Amino acid sequence: MQAISDVVKDLSNGNPMDRLICGDVGFGKTEVAIRASFIMLTENKQVVVAAPTTLLAKQHTEIFGKRFDGYPIKIKMLSRLTKPAEIEQIKDDLSIGDVNI
């Protein structure tokens, strides 16, 4: 809860956030990222979530998708397994603001 509170405070001060959230598996890092993303989306910003593995990127995409189900939020994933044509489409969509996360 302290990390969530600190991140919300960081995002509210108008400056780019300079914070690293770290912890063991199951300690809520994804929850912090979801809440921070939602705050930024309500400010009409795009969000990038970086993951160290393709598997974790896929898991985050699924979790974010479930949490934001029912909201008009578009989520796309890029990884080494993304096909070149799809990469170009995602880049185009990002550049025109058609992808939120």
PDB file of C-alpha atoms in Angstrom:
ATOM      1  CA  MET A   1       0.000   0.000   0.000  1.00  0.00           C
ATOM      2  CA  GLN A   2       2.920   2.337   0.690  1.00  0.00           C
ATOM      3  CA  ALA A   3       4.284   1.833  -2.831  1.00  0.00           C
ATOM      4  CA  ILE A   4       0.863   2.616  -4.326  1.00  0.00           C
ATOM      5  CA  SER A   5       0.571   5.737  -2.185  1.00  0.00           C
ATOM      6  CA  ASP A   6       4.080   6.887  -3.135  1.00  0.00           C
ATOM      7  CA  VAL A   7       3.470   6.302  -6.845  1.00  0.00           C
ATOM      8  CA  VAL A   8       0.168   8.212  -6.756  1.00  0.00           C
ATOM      9  CA  LYS A   9       1.978  11.088  -5.016  1.00  0.00           C
ATOM     10  CA  ASP A  10       4.755  10.987  -7.640  1.00  0.00           C
ATOM     11  CA  LEU A  11       2.265  11.050 -10.499  1.00  0.00           C
ATOM     12  CA  SER A  12       0.318  13.903  -8.933  1.00  0.00           C
ATOM     13  CA  ASN A  13       3.240  16.307  -8.616  1.00  0.00           C
ATOM     14  CA  GLY A  14       3.456  17.009 -12.351  1.00  0.00           C
ATOM     15  CA  ASN A  15       6.998  15.725 -12.838  1.00  0.00           C
ATOM     16  CA  PRO A  16       8.084  12.514 -14.552  1.00  0.00           C
ATOM     17  CA  MET A  17       8.167   9.676 -12.061  1.00  0.00           C
ATOM     18  CA  ASP A  18      11.617   8.422 -11.082  1.00  0.00           C
ATOM     19  CA  ARG A  19      10.852   5.349  -9.016  1.00  0.00           C
ATOM     20  CA  LEU A  20      11.681   1.662  -9.263  1.00  0.00           C
ATOM     21  CA  ILE A  21       9.305  -0.814  -7.649  1.00  0.00           C
ATOM     22  CA  CYS A  22      10.979  -4.099  -6.804  1.00  0.00           C
ATOM     23  CA  GLY A  23      10.043  -7.097  -4.725  1.00  0.00           C
ATOM     24  CA  ASP A  24       9.580 -10.830  -4.734  1.00  0.00           C
ATOM     25  CA  VAL A  25       6.944 -12.660  -6.744  1.00  0.00           C
ATOM     26  CA  GLY A  26       3.469 -12.075  -5.395  1.00  0.00           C
ATOM     27  CA  PHE A  27       4.174  -8.818  -3.550  1.00  0.00           C
ATOM     28  CA  GLY A  28       2.016  -6.567  -5.745  1.00  0.00           C
ATOM     29  CA  LYS A  29       4.326  -4.953  -8.292  1.00  0.00           C
ATOM     30  CA  THR A  30       1.816  -5.581 -11.078  1.00  0.00           C
ATOM     31  CA  GLU A  31      -0.952  -4.023  -8.978  1.00  0.00           C
ATOM     32  CA  VAL A  32       1.149  -0.887  -8.544  1.00  0.00           C
ATOM     33  CA  ALA A  33       1.720  -0.770 -12.320  1.00  0.00           C
ATOM     34  CA  ILE A  34      -1.995  -1.244 -13.059  1.00  0.00           C
ATOM     35  CA  ARG A  35      -2.998   1.582 -10.733  1.00  0.00           C
ATOM     36  CA  ALA A  36      -0.293   3.911 -12.022  1.00  0.00           C
ATOM     37  CA  SER A  37      -1.339   3.123 -15.587  1.00  0.00           C
ATOM     38  CA  PHE A  38      -4.964   3.916 -14.821  1.00  0.00           C
ATOM     39  CA  ILE A  39      -3.987   7.289 -13.362  1.00  0.00           C
ATOM     40  CA  MET A  40      -2.025   8.140 -16.500  1.00  0.00           C
ATOM     41  CA  LEU A  41      -4.813   6.955 -18.790  1.00  0.00           C
ATOM     42  CA  THR A  42      -7.254   9.267 -17.026  1.00  0.00           C
ATOM     43  CA  GLU A  43      -4.834  12.095 -17.935  1.00  0.00           C
ATOM     44  CA  ASN A  44      -4.982  11.018 -21.622  1.00  0.00           C
ATOM     45  CA  LYS A  45      -1.408   9.719 -21.579  1.00  0.00           C
ATOM     46  CA  GLN A  46      -0.058   6.574 -23.195  1.00  0.00           C
ATOM     47  CA  VAL A  47       1.606   3.984 -20.966  1.00  0.00           C
ATOM     48  CA  VAL A  48       4.466   1.607 -21.711  1.00  0.00           C
ATOM     49  CA  VAL A  49       5.050  -1.367 -19.444  1.00  0.00           C
ATOM     50  CA  ALA A  50       8.438  -3.024 -19.893  1.00  0.00           C
ATOM     51  CA  ALA A  51       8.953  -6.654 -18.933  1.00  0.00           C
ATOM     52  CA  PRO A  52      12.219  -8.616 -18.875  1.00  0.00           C
ATOM     53  CA  THR A  53      10.796 -11.729 -20.560  1.00  0.00           C
ATOM     54  CA  THR A  54       8.319 -12.537 -23.309  1.00  0.00           C
ATOM     55  CA  LEU A  55       6.358 -14.722 -20.892  1.00  0.00           C
ATOM     56  CA  LEU A  56       5.991 -11.911 -18.354  1.00  0.00           C
ATOM     57  CA  ALA A  57       4.987  -9.469 -21.114  1.00  0.00           C
ATOM     58  CA  LYS A  58       2.250 -11.899 -22.173  1.00  0.00           C
ATOM     59  CA  GLN A  59       1.087 -12.350 -18.582  1.00  0.00           C
ATOM     60  CA  HIS A  60       0.967  -8.586 -18.020  1.00  0.00           C
ATOM     61  CA  THR A  61      -0.990  -8.090 -21.237  1.00  0.00           C
ATOM     62  CA  GLU A  62      -3.563 -10.633 -20.078  1.00  0.00           C
ATOM     63  CA  ILE A  63      -3.799  -9.245 -16.538  1.00  0.00           C
ATOM     64  CA  PHE A  64      -4.088  -5.633 -17.713  1.00  0.00           C
ATOM     65  CA  GLY A  65      -6.704  -6.729 -20.240  1.00  0.00           C
ATOM     66  CA  LYS A  66      -8.805  -8.394 -17.546  1.00  0.00           C
ATOM     67  CA  ARG A  67      -8.497  -5.460 -15.149  1.00  0.00           C
ATOM     68  CA  PHE A  68      -9.401  -2.874 -17.797  1.00  0.00           C
ATOM     69  CA  ASP A  69     -12.183  -4.949 -19.348  1.00  0.00           C
ATOM     70  CA  GLY A  70     -15.200  -2.701 -19.818  1.00  0.00           C
ATOM     71  CA  TYR A  71     -13.092   0.440 -20.225  1.00  0.00           C
ATOM     72  CA  PRO A  72     -12.345   1.907 -23.658  1.00  0.00           C
ATOM     73  CA  ILE A  73      -8.651   1.060 -23.295  1.00  0.00           C
ATOM     74  CA  LYS A  74      -6.622  -0.567 -26.060  1.00  0.00           C
ATOM     75  CA  ILE A  75      -3.709  -2.741 -24.986  1.00  0.00           C
ATOM     76  CA  LYS A  76      -1.095  -4.150 -27.358  1.00  0.00           C
ATOM     77  CA  MET A  77       2.017  -6.212 -26.752  1.00  0.00           C
ATOM     78  CA  LEU A  78       5.319  -6.115 -28.595  1.00  0.00           C
ATOM     79  CA  SER A  79       7.845  -8.896 -28.101  1.00  0.00           C
ATOM     80  CA  ARG A  80      10.408 -10.825 -30.066  1.00  0.00           C
ATOM     81  CA  LEU A  81       7.573 -13.141 -31.125  1.00  0.00           C
ATOM     82  CA  THR A  82       5.446 -10.368 -32.638  1.00  0.00           C
ATOM     83  CA  LYS A  83       5.254 -10.685 -36.420  1.00  0.00           C
ATOM     84  CA  PRO A  84       6.881  -7.849 -38.418  1.00  0.00           C
ATOM     85  CA  ALA A  85       3.595  -6.753 -40.034  1.00  0.00           C
ATOM     86  CA  GLU A  86       1.920  -6.607 -36.633  1.00  0.00           C
ATOM     87  CA  ILE A  87       4.860  -4.610 -35.226  1.00  0.00           C
ATOM     88  CA  GLU A  88       4.415  -1.994 -37.934  1.00  0.00           C
ATOM     89  CA  GLN A  89       0.667  -1.794 -37.285  1.00  0.00           C
ATOM     90  CA  ILE A  90       1.218  -1.388 -33.536  1.00  0.00           C
ATOM     91  CA  LYS A  91       3.825   1.343 -34.154  1.00  0.00           C
ATOM     92  CA  ASP A  92       1.404   3.166 -36.451  1.00  0.00           C
ATOM     93  CA  ASP A  93      -1.413   2.845 -33.901  1.00  0.00           C
ATOM     94  CA  LEU A  94       0.881   4.119 -31.143  1.00  0.00           C
ATOM     95  CA  SER A  95       1.960   7.129 -33.163  1.00  0.00           C
ATOM     96  CA  ILE A  96      -1.634   8.265 -33.702  1.00  0.00           C
ATOM     97  CA  GLY A  97      -2.649   7.568 -30.101  1.00  0.00           C
ATOM     98  CA  ASP A  98      -4.825   4.575 -30.927  1.00  0.00           C
ATOM     99  CA  VAL A  99      -3.104   2.354 -28.335  1.00  0.00           C
ATOM    100  CA  ASN A 100      -3.302   3.231 -24.641  1.00  0.00           C
ATOM    101  CA  ILE A 101      -0.998   0.615 -23.116  1.00  0.00           C
TER     102      ILE A 101
END
